[in-house]
């Protein structure tokens, strides 16, 4: 079992690199894949010769990049939902309206906009998208550190929680980690390398 | 803690675990990963129908009804959206992408329970 898993991993790398050279792979793995993974595992060693170049040839928005884009997408949706809930003037007794806390609510909306921009830019492969993604991720990093520090120094200004408040405490501090992962990913997939 | 929350926690935890294991042992989207996020979708539908019947019969919830339904609608879209996105590139990582559904839906159900009963635990 252990051996089979290892050769599958090699096979996976080879398959990845083949996928990249052929553009995006629309279909073909789902129905027969369990079977083919088993039958091709014997030839895994042969494919692994192609594996070393994989890191460079995997597009930015595939492989592990899919995961990073998913994380950004989830934050784009949840930050947007939170900003929408906070800013829309729904009539209810306990809800803080925009006029009462314009700073915290504006920062929530700004965070949502940055996440949406970063998600879209990370998901595209053009040179322009790389630059937009870099700017968005840097703004996000400055935002989460800046707003996080601000909420620590002047908590009285932030009686209503904002997305980046206390370095993203409400979201398990993931907003603090995410820009560093995004930046790492962007620099691993620099423009001039592709 | 309600029974529905307990069931939801188990379904989400199992799904995330299955997706993680499948990331390690499969280099393609595993059937079990897909079925596990389908199970989460099914759970959310049951949760929504239960909440709908209960609130339709006049039971009140501790928080805002429209916020609760906003959460349910977003949660219902999540497994579908992540599935579509995960299938763009069918590799080992598809399973890992799908493991996000269990984590995020658990947090959302936790929030829905807070809105519904005032406290999830």
mmCIF file of C-alpha atoms in Angstrom:
data_model
loop_
_atom_site.group_PDB
_atom_site.id
_atom_site.type_symbol
_atom_site.label_atom_id
_atom_site.label_comp_id
_atom_site.label_asym_id
_atom_site.label_seq_id
_atom_site.Cartn_x
_atom_site.Cartn_y
_atom_site.Cartn_z
ATOM 1 C CA UNK A 1 0.000 0.000 0.000
ATOM 2 C CA UNK A 2 2.766 2.403 0.958
ATOM 3 C CA UNK A 3 4.662 1.749 -2.229
ATOM 4 C CA UNK A 4 1.593 2.206 -4.329
ATOM 5 C CA UNK A 5 0.890 5.568 -2.690
ATOM 6 C CA UNK A 6 4.400 6.805 -3.439
ATOM 7 C CA UNK A 7 4.265 5.872 -7.067
ATOM 8 C CA UNK A 8 0.858 7.483 -7.307
ATOM 9 C CA UNK A 9 2.335 10.702 -5.974
ATOM 10 C CA UNK A 10 4.970 10.629 -8.683
ATOM 11 C CA UNK A 11 2.334 9.840 -11.212
ATOM 12 C CA UNK A 12 0.379 12.819 -9.950
ATOM 13 C CA UNK A 13 3.308 15.170 -10.540
ATOM 14 C CA UNK A 14 3.793 13.832 -14.012
ATOM 15 C CA UNK A 15 0.121 14.183 -14.743
ATOM 16 C CA UNK A 16 0.218 17.752 -13.474
ATOM 17 C CA UNK A 17 3.092 18.704 -15.743
ATOM 18 C CA UNK A 18 1.409 17.055 -18.681
ATOM 19 C CA UNK A 19 -1.768 18.929 -17.885
ATOM 20 C CA UNK A 20 0.053 22.239 -17.830
ATOM 21 C CA UNK A 21 1.668 21.836 -21.210
ATOM 22 C CA UNK A 22 -1.670 20.959 -22.738
ATOM 23 C CA UNK A 23 -3.515 23.923 -21.267
ATOM 24 C CA UNK A 24 -6.428 23.401 -18.930
ATOM 25 C CA UNK A 25 -7.753 19.905 -18.614
ATOM 26 C CA UNK A 26 -11.478 19.983 -19.067
ATOM 27 C CA UNK A 27 -12.352 16.392 -18.340
ATOM 28 C CA UNK A 28 -11.191 12.827 -18.323
ATOM 29 C CA UNK A 29 -10.233 11.971 -14.756
ATOM 30 C CA UNK A 30 -13.516 11.371 -13.045
ATOM 31 C CA UNK A 31 -15.190 8.171 -14.164
ATOM 32 C CA UNK A 32 -12.249 5.998 -15.139
ATOM 33 C CA UNK A 33 -9.698 7.686 -12.917
ATOM 34 C CA UNK A 34 -9.796 5.235 -10.031
ATOM 35 C CA UNK A 35 -9.089 2.458 -12.471
ATOM 36 C CA UNK A 36 -6.422 4.306 -14.436
ATOM 37 C CA UNK A 37 -4.616 5.411 -11.286
ATOM 38 C CA UNK A 38 -4.289 1.761 -10.353
ATOM 39 C CA UNK A 39 -3.185 0.555 -13.759
ATOM 40 C CA UNK A 40 -0.682 3.320 -14.457
ATOM 41 C CA UNK A 41 0.917 3.193 -11.019
ATOM 42 C CA UNK A 42 3.458 0.701 -12.328
ATOM 43 C CA UNK A 43 4.756 3.207 -14.866
ATOM 44 C CA UNK A 44 4.955 6.007 -12.299
ATOM 45 C CA UNK A 45 8.745 5.836 -12.123
ATOM 46 C CA UNK A 46 9.002 6.514 -15.827
ATOM 47 C CA UNK A 47 6.873 9.638 -15.567
ATOM 48 C CA UNK A 48 8.722 10.974 -12.542
ATOM 49 C CA UNK A 49 11.648 11.996 -14.762
ATOM 50 C CA UNK A 50 9.486 14.889 -15.935
ATOM 51 C CA UNK A 51 8.583 15.944 -12.395
ATOM 52 C CA UNK A 52 11.454 18.373 -11.508
ATOM 53 C CA UNK A 53 10.144 21.118 -13.792
ATOM 54 C CA UNK A 54 6.662 20.950 -12.314
ATOM 55 C CA UNK A 55 6.922 23.931 -9.951
ATOM 56 C CA UNK A 56 7.666 26.295 -12.821
ATOM 57 C CA UNK A 57 5.160 24.887 -15.268
ATOM 58 C CA UNK A 58 2.130 24.700 -12.967
ATOM 59 C CA UNK A 59 0.039 27.791 -13.706
ATOM 60 C CA UNK A 60 -0.587 30.196 -10.862
ATOM 61 C CA UNK A 61 -4.297 29.366 -10.719
ATOM 62 C CA UNK A 62 -3.954 25.555 -10.729
ATOM 63 C CA UNK A 63 -2.801 22.917 -8.283
ATOM 64 C CA UNK A 64 -2.237 24.422 -4.833
ATOM 65 C CA UNK A 65 -3.171 27.798 -6.296
ATOM 66 C CA UNK A 66 -6.749 26.513 -6.523
ATOM 67 C CA UNK A 67 -6.707 26.213 -2.755
ATOM 68 C CA UNK A 68 -5.448 29.762 -2.178
ATOM 69 C CA UNK A 69 -8.033 31.165 -4.585
ATOM 70 C CA UNK A 70 -10.752 29.186 -2.776
ATOM 71 C CA UNK A 71 -9.662 30.683 0.557
ATOM 72 C CA UNK A 72 -9.730 34.185 -0.968
ATOM 73 C CA UNK A 73 -13.123 33.451 -2.517
ATOM 74 C CA UNK A 74 -14.590 32.363 0.804
ATOM 75 C CA UNK A 75 -13.294 35.534 2.445
ATOM 76 C CA UNK A 76 -14.619 37.625 -0.428
ATOM 77 C CA UNK A 77 -18.089 36.142 0.118
ATOM 78 C CA UNK A 78 -18.053 36.355 3.920
ATOM 79 C CA UNK A 79 -16.575 39.861 4.064
ATOM 80 C CA UNK A 80 -19.099 41.016 1.465
ATOM 81 C CA UNK A 81 -21.958 39.406 3.404
ATOM 82 C CA UNK A 82 -20.799 41.016 6.628
ATOM 83 C CA UNK A 83 -20.359 44.464 5.055
ATOM 84 C CA UNK A 84 -23.756 44.128 3.348
ATOM 85 C CA UNK A 85 -25.418 43.176 6.642
ATOM 86 C CA UNK A 86 -23.694 45.988 8.507
ATOM 87 C CA UNK A 87 -24.284 48.761 5.978
ATOM 88 C CA UNK A 88 -27.797 48.056 4.675
ATOM 89 C CA UNK A 89 -30.216 50.102 6.765
ATOM 90 C CA UNK A 90 -32.393 47.177 7.839
ATOM 91 C CA UNK A 91 -34.778 48.333 10.544
ATOM 92 C CA UNK A 92 -34.086 46.510 13.784
ATOM 93 C CA UNK A 93 -33.625 47.671 17.319
ATOM 94 C CA UNK A 94 -30.234 46.210 18.119
ATOM 95 C CA UNK A 95 -28.513 46.724 14.798
ATOM 96 C CA UNK A 96 -25.911 49.490 14.670
ATOM 97 C CA UNK A 97 -26.695 51.697 11.695
ATOM 98 C CA UNK A 98 -24.074 53.101 9.356
ATOM 99 C CA UNK A 99 -24.324 56.657 10.696
ATOM 100 C CA UNK A 100 -23.431 55.462 14.193
ATOM 101 C CA UNK A 101 -20.208 53.698 13.217
ATOM 102 C CA UNK A 102 -19.137 54.925 9.777
ATOM 103 C CA UNK A 103 -15.462 54.057 10.320
ATOM 104 C CA UNK A 104 -15.833 50.377 11.241
ATOM 105 C CA UNK A 105 -18.485 49.763 8.580
ATOM 106 C CA UNK A 106 -16.518 51.541 5.832
ATOM 107 C CA UNK A 107 -13.473 49.425 6.685
ATOM 108 C CA UNK A 108 -15.592 46.262 6.417
ATOM 109 C CA UNK A 109 -16.750 47.331 2.958
ATOM 110 C CA UNK A 110 -13.178 48.189 1.952
ATOM 111 C CA UNK A 111 -11.958 44.762 3.118
ATOM 112 C CA UNK A 112 -14.697 43.066 1.102
ATOM 113 C CA UNK A 113 -13.719 45.034 -2.030
ATOM 114 C CA UNK A 114 -10.041 44.113 -1.600
ATOM 115 C CA UNK A 115 -10.875 40.409 -1.163
ATOM 116 C CA UNK A 116 -13.087 40.380 -4.255
ATOM 117 C CA UNK A 117 -10.387 42.109 -6.321
ATOM 118 C CA UNK A 118 -7.674 39.759 -5.028
ATOM 119 C CA UNK A 119 -9.779 36.662 -5.760
ATOM 120 C CA UNK A 120 -10.500 37.708 -9.340
ATOM 121 C CA UNK A 121 -6.892 38.752 -9.993
ATOM 122 C CA UNK A 122 -5.423 35.566 -8.516
ATOM 123 C CA UNK A 123 -7.761 33.440 -10.608
ATOM 124 C CA UNK A 124 -6.529 34.999 -13.879
ATOM 125 C CA UNK A 125 -3.170 34.287 -15.465
ATOM 126 C CA UNK A 126 -2.437 37.434 -17.474
ATOM 127 C CA UNK A 127 0.503 39.714 -16.680
ATOM 128 C CA UNK A 128 -1.884 42.516 -15.735
ATOM 129 C CA UNK A 129 -3.734 40.183 -13.351
ATOM 130 C CA UNK A 130 -0.446 39.313 -11.637
ATOM 131 C CA UNK A 131 0.231 43.010 -10.977
ATOM 132 C CA UNK A 132 -3.324 43.670 -9.797
ATOM 133 C CA UNK A 133 -3.108 40.621 -7.512
ATOM 134 C CA UNK A 134 0.198 41.866 -6.068
ATOM 135 C CA UNK A 135 -1.254 45.301 -5.338
ATOM 136 C CA UNK A 136 -4.430 43.786 -3.844
ATOM 137 C CA UNK A 137 -2.498 41.377 -1.622
ATOM 138 C CA UNK A 138 -0.166 44.176 -0.428
ATOM 139 C CA UNK A 139 -3.161 46.416 0.356
ATOM 140 C CA UNK A 140 -4.721 43.479 2.174
ATOM 141 C CA UNK A 141 -1.537 42.941 4.202
ATOM 142 C CA UNK A 142 -1.253 46.645 5.060
ATOM 143 C CA UNK A 143 -4.983 46.716 5.829
ATOM 144 C CA UNK A 144 -5.095 43.786 8.207
ATOM 145 C CA UNK A 145 -1.950 44.913 10.057
ATOM 146 C CA UNK A 146 -2.957 48.590 10.040
ATOM 147 C CA UNK A 147 -6.596 48.091 11.043
ATOM 148 C CA UNK A 148 -5.566 45.403 13.554
ATOM 149 C CA UNK A 149 -3.135 47.795 15.241
ATOM 150 C CA UNK A 150 -5.670 50.624 15.094
ATOM 151 C CA UNK A 151 -8.325 48.537 16.875
ATOM 152 C CA UNK A 152 -5.786 47.700 19.593
ATOM 153 C CA UNK A 153 -4.755 51.350 20.085
ATOM 154 C CA UNK A 154 -8.226 52.935 19.901
ATOM 155 C CA UNK A 155 -10.802 50.235 20.694
ATOM 156 C CA UNK A 156 -13.355 52.953 21.535
ATOM 157 C CA UNK A 157 -13.582 53.777 17.809
ATOM 158 C CA UNK A 158 -14.493 50.169 17.008
ATOM 159 C CA UNK A 159 -17.420 49.191 19.171
ATOM 160 C CA UNK A 160 -18.796 47.513 16.073
ATOM 161 C CA UNK A 161 -16.516 44.743 14.888
ATOM 162 C CA UNK A 162 -14.900 45.194 11.478
ATOM 163 C CA UNK A 163 -13.508 42.381 9.315
ATOM 164 C CA UNK A 164 -9.831 43.212 9.935
ATOM 165 C CA UNK A 165 -10.393 44.295 13.545
ATOM 166 C CA UNK A 166 -7.922 42.793 16.027
ATOM 167 C CA UNK A 167 -6.021 41.211 13.117
ATOM 168 C CA UNK A 168 -9.045 39.205 11.976
ATOM 169 C CA UNK A 169 -9.827 37.703 15.381
ATOM 170 C CA UNK A 170 -13.456 36.979 14.407
ATOM 171 C CA UNK A 171 -12.180 34.847 11.526
ATOM 172 C CA UNK A 172 -9.649 32.783 13.451
ATOM 173 C CA UNK A 173 -6.784 35.149 12.480
ATOM 174 C CA UNK A 174 -6.845 33.658 8.978
ATOM 175 C CA UNK A 175 -7.006 37.204 7.460
ATOM 176 C CA UNK A 176 -3.580 37.822 9.040
ATOM 177 C CA UNK A 177 -2.024 34.714 7.471
ATOM 178 C CA UNK A 178 -3.733 34.871 4.079
ATOM 179 C CA UNK A 179 -1.828 37.847 2.541
ATOM 180 C CA UNK A 180 1.516 36.227 3.375
ATOM 181 C CA UNK A 181 0.422 33.018 1.645
ATOM 182 C CA UNK A 182 -0.855 35.056 -1.302
ATOM 183 C CA UNK A 183 2.406 37.003 -1.559
ATOM 184 C CA UNK A 184 4.466 33.806 -1.337
ATOM 185 C CA UNK A 185 2.372 32.296 -4.117
ATOM 186 C CA UNK A 186 2.698 35.364 -6.351
ATOM 187 C CA UNK A 187 6.484 35.444 -5.977
ATOM 188 C CA UNK A 188 6.746 31.719 -6.647
ATOM 189 C CA UNK A 189 4.965 32.425 -9.919
ATOM 190 C CA UNK A 190 6.723 35.580 -11.044
ATOM 191 C CA UNK A 191 5.836 37.171 -14.367
ATOM 192 C CA UNK A 192 9.222 36.699 -16.044
ATOM 193 C CA UNK A 193 9.265 32.983 -15.246
ATOM 194 C CA UNK A 194 6.081 32.252 -17.108
ATOM 195 C CA UNK B 1 -26.634 22.026 22.038
ATOM 196 C CA UNK B 2 -29.311 20.802 19.684
ATOM 197 C CA UNK B 3 -29.397 17.438 17.920
ATOM 198 C CA UNK B 4 -29.330 19.219 14.552
ATOM 199 C CA UNK B 5 -26.106 20.999 15.504
ATOM 200 C CA UNK B 6 -24.558 17.727 16.669
ATOM 201 C CA UNK B 7 -25.478 16.004 13.400
ATOM 202 C CA UNK B 8 -24.129 18.963 11.423
ATOM 203 C CA UNK B 9 -20.840 18.888 13.334
ATOM 204 C CA UNK B 10 -20.418 15.161 12.654
ATOM 205 C CA UNK B 11 -21.303 15.501 8.945
ATOM 206 C CA UNK B 12 -18.906 18.444 8.462
ATOM 207 C CA UNK B 13 -16.082 16.801 10.444
ATOM 208 C CA UNK B 14 -16.410 13.523 8.533
ATOM 209 C CA UNK B 15 -16.487 15.333 5.204
ATOM 210 C CA UNK B 16 -13.346 17.339 5.992
ATOM 211 C CA UNK B 17 -11.571 14.211 7.220
ATOM 212 C CA UNK B 18 -12.551 12.197 4.123
ATOM 213 C CA UNK B 19 -11.381 15.012 1.834
ATOM 214 C CA UNK B 20 -8.040 15.228 3.655
ATOM 215 C CA UNK B 21 -7.461 11.483 3.494
ATOM 216 C CA UNK B 22 -8.419 11.449 -0.190
ATOM 217 C CA UNK B 23 -5.957 14.313 -0.848
ATOM 218 C CA UNK B 24 -3.248 11.988 0.440
ATOM 219 C CA UNK B 25 -4.259 8.793 -1.343
ATOM 220 C CA UNK B 26 -5.946 9.897 -4.596
ATOM 221 C CA UNK B 27 -4.553 12.048 -7.392
ATOM 222 C CA UNK B 28 -7.992 12.785 -8.786
ATOM 223 C CA UNK B 29 -11.322 13.949 -7.286
ATOM 224 C CA UNK B 30 -12.432 10.981 -5.171
ATOM 225 C CA UNK B 31 -16.054 9.830 -5.274
ATOM 226 C CA UNK B 32 -16.084 9.786 -1.471
ATOM 227 C CA UNK B 33 -15.035 13.468 -1.309
ATOM 228 C CA UNK B 34 -17.818 14.445 -3.708
ATOM 229 C CA UNK B 35 -20.398 12.350 -1.833
ATOM 230 C CA UNK B 36 -19.259 13.878 1.470
ATOM 231 C CA UNK B 37 -19.911 17.450 0.309
ATOM 232 C CA UNK B 38 -23.204 16.291 -1.214
ATOM 233 C CA UNK B 39 -24.064 14.983 2.284
ATOM 234 C CA UNK B 40 -23.356 18.477 3.672
ATOM 235 C CA UNK B 41 -25.680 19.983 1.059
ATOM 236 C CA UNK B 42 -28.375 17.461 2.004
ATOM 237 C CA UNK B 43 -27.904 18.271 5.695
ATOM 238 C CA UNK B 44 -28.300 22.001 4.960
ATOM 239 C CA UNK B 45 -31.507 21.352 2.999
ATOM 240 C CA UNK B 46 -32.923 19.341 5.929
ATOM 241 C CA UNK B 47 -31.791 22.060 8.351
ATOM 242 C CA UNK B 48 -33.454 24.722 6.213
ATOM 243 C CA UNK B 49 -36.718 22.766 5.852
ATOM 244 C CA UNK B 50 -36.783 22.125 9.609
ATOM 245 C CA UNK B 51 -36.183 25.810 10.338
ATOM 246 C CA UNK B 52 -38.773 26.798 7.725
ATOM 247 C CA UNK B 53 -41.488 24.532 9.170
ATOM 248 C CA UNK B 54 -40.703 25.623 12.723
ATOM 249 C CA UNK B 55 -40.699 29.326 11.912
ATOM 250 C CA UNK B 56 -43.664 28.912 9.565
ATOM 251 C CA UNK B 57 -45.667 27.567 12.481
ATOM 252 C CA UNK B 58 -44.939 30.721 14.422
ATOM 253 C CA UNK B 59 -41.910 29.816 16.518
ATOM 254 C CA UNK B 60 -39.612 32.766 17.027
ATOM 255 C CA UNK B 61 -35.835 32.776 16.866
ATOM 256 C CA UNK B 62 -33.591 34.740 19.158
ATOM 257 C CA UNK B 63 -31.834 36.744 16.424
ATOM 258 C CA UNK B 64 -32.948 38.322 13.163
ATOM 259 C CA UNK B 65 -34.869 36.026 10.816
ATOM 260 C CA UNK B 66 -33.496 37.548 7.618
ATOM 261 C CA UNK B 67 -29.913 37.238 8.880
ATOM 262 C CA UNK B 68 -30.597 33.558 9.637
ATOM 263 C CA UNK B 69 -31.995 32.969 6.147
ATOM 264 C CA UNK B 70 -29.098 34.884 4.623
ATOM 265 C CA UNK B 71 -26.761 32.418 6.292
ATOM 266 C CA UNK B 72 -28.760 29.399 5.098
ATOM 267 C CA UNK B 73 -28.879 30.622 1.488
ATOM 268 C CA UNK B 74 -25.135 31.364 1.473
ATOM 269 C CA UNK B 75 -24.387 28.003 3.075
ATOM 270 C CA UNK B 76 -26.584 26.197 0.512
ATOM 271 C CA UNK B 77 -24.667 27.830 -2.349
ATOM 272 C CA UNK B 78 -21.264 27.038 -0.867
ATOM 273 C CA UNK B 79 -20.956 23.265 -1.568
ATOM 274 C CA UNK B 80 -22.265 23.822 -5.111
ATOM 275 C CA UNK B 81 -19.915 26.734 -5.786
ATOM 276 C CA UNK B 82 -16.869 24.997 -4.341
ATOM 277 C CA UNK B 83 -17.706 21.811 -6.276
ATOM 278 C CA UNK B 84 -17.910 23.680 -9.584
ATOM 279 C CA UNK B 85 -14.648 25.518 -8.852
ATOM 280 C CA UNK B 86 -12.868 22.376 -7.624
ATOM 281 C CA UNK B 87 -13.757 20.542 -10.847
ATOM 282 C CA UNK B 88 -12.009 23.161 -13.001
ATOM 283 C CA UNK B 89 -8.754 21.252 -12.499
ATOM 284 C CA UNK B 90 -9.116 17.600 -11.583
ATOM 285 C CA UNK B 91 -6.050 16.808 -9.531
ATOM 286 C CA UNK B 92 -5.128 15.705 -6.016
ATOM 287 C CA UNK B 93 -5.842 19.269 -4.827
ATOM 288 C CA UNK B 94 -9.487 19.074 -5.865
ATOM 289 C CA UNK B 95 -10.038 16.987 -2.719
ATOM 290 C CA UNK B 96 -8.289 19.593 -0.547
ATOM 291 C CA UNK B 97 -10.376 22.400 -2.073
ATOM 292 C CA UNK B 98 -13.537 20.425 -1.271
ATOM 293 C CA UNK B 99 -12.379 19.963 2.351
ATOM 294 C CA UNK B 100 -13.027 23.700 2.848
ATOM 295 C CA UNK B 101 -16.782 23.089 2.605
ATOM 296 C CA UNK B 102 -16.932 21.133 5.875
ATOM 297 C CA UNK B 103 -14.854 23.719 7.755
ATOM 298 C CA UNK B 104 -16.801 26.742 6.548
ATOM 299 C CA UNK B 105 -20.263 25.153 6.822
ATOM 300 C CA UNK B 106 -19.491 24.126 10.415
ATOM 301 C CA UNK B 107 -18.720 27.755 11.304
ATOM 302 C CA UNK B 108 -21.879 28.908 9.498
ATOM 303 C CA UNK B 109 -24.089 26.351 11.273
ATOM 304 C CA UNK B 110 -22.516 27.463 14.557
ATOM 305 C CA UNK B 111 -23.540 31.070 13.755
ATOM 306 C CA UNK B 112 -27.026 29.948 12.662
ATOM 307 C CA UNK B 113 -27.494 28.113 15.959
ATOM 308 C CA UNK B 114 -26.462 31.289 17.804
ATOM 309 C CA UNK B 115 -29.020 33.299 15.844
ATOM 310 C CA UNK B 116 -31.681 30.598 16.295
ATOM 311 C CA UNK B 117 -31.310 29.733 19.984
ATOM 312 C CA UNK B 118 -29.104 32.522 21.314
ATOM 313 C CA UNK B 119 -26.224 30.139 21.862
ATOM 314 C CA UNK B 120 -24.802 27.214 19.904
ATOM 315 C CA UNK B 121 -23.468 25.204 22.826
#
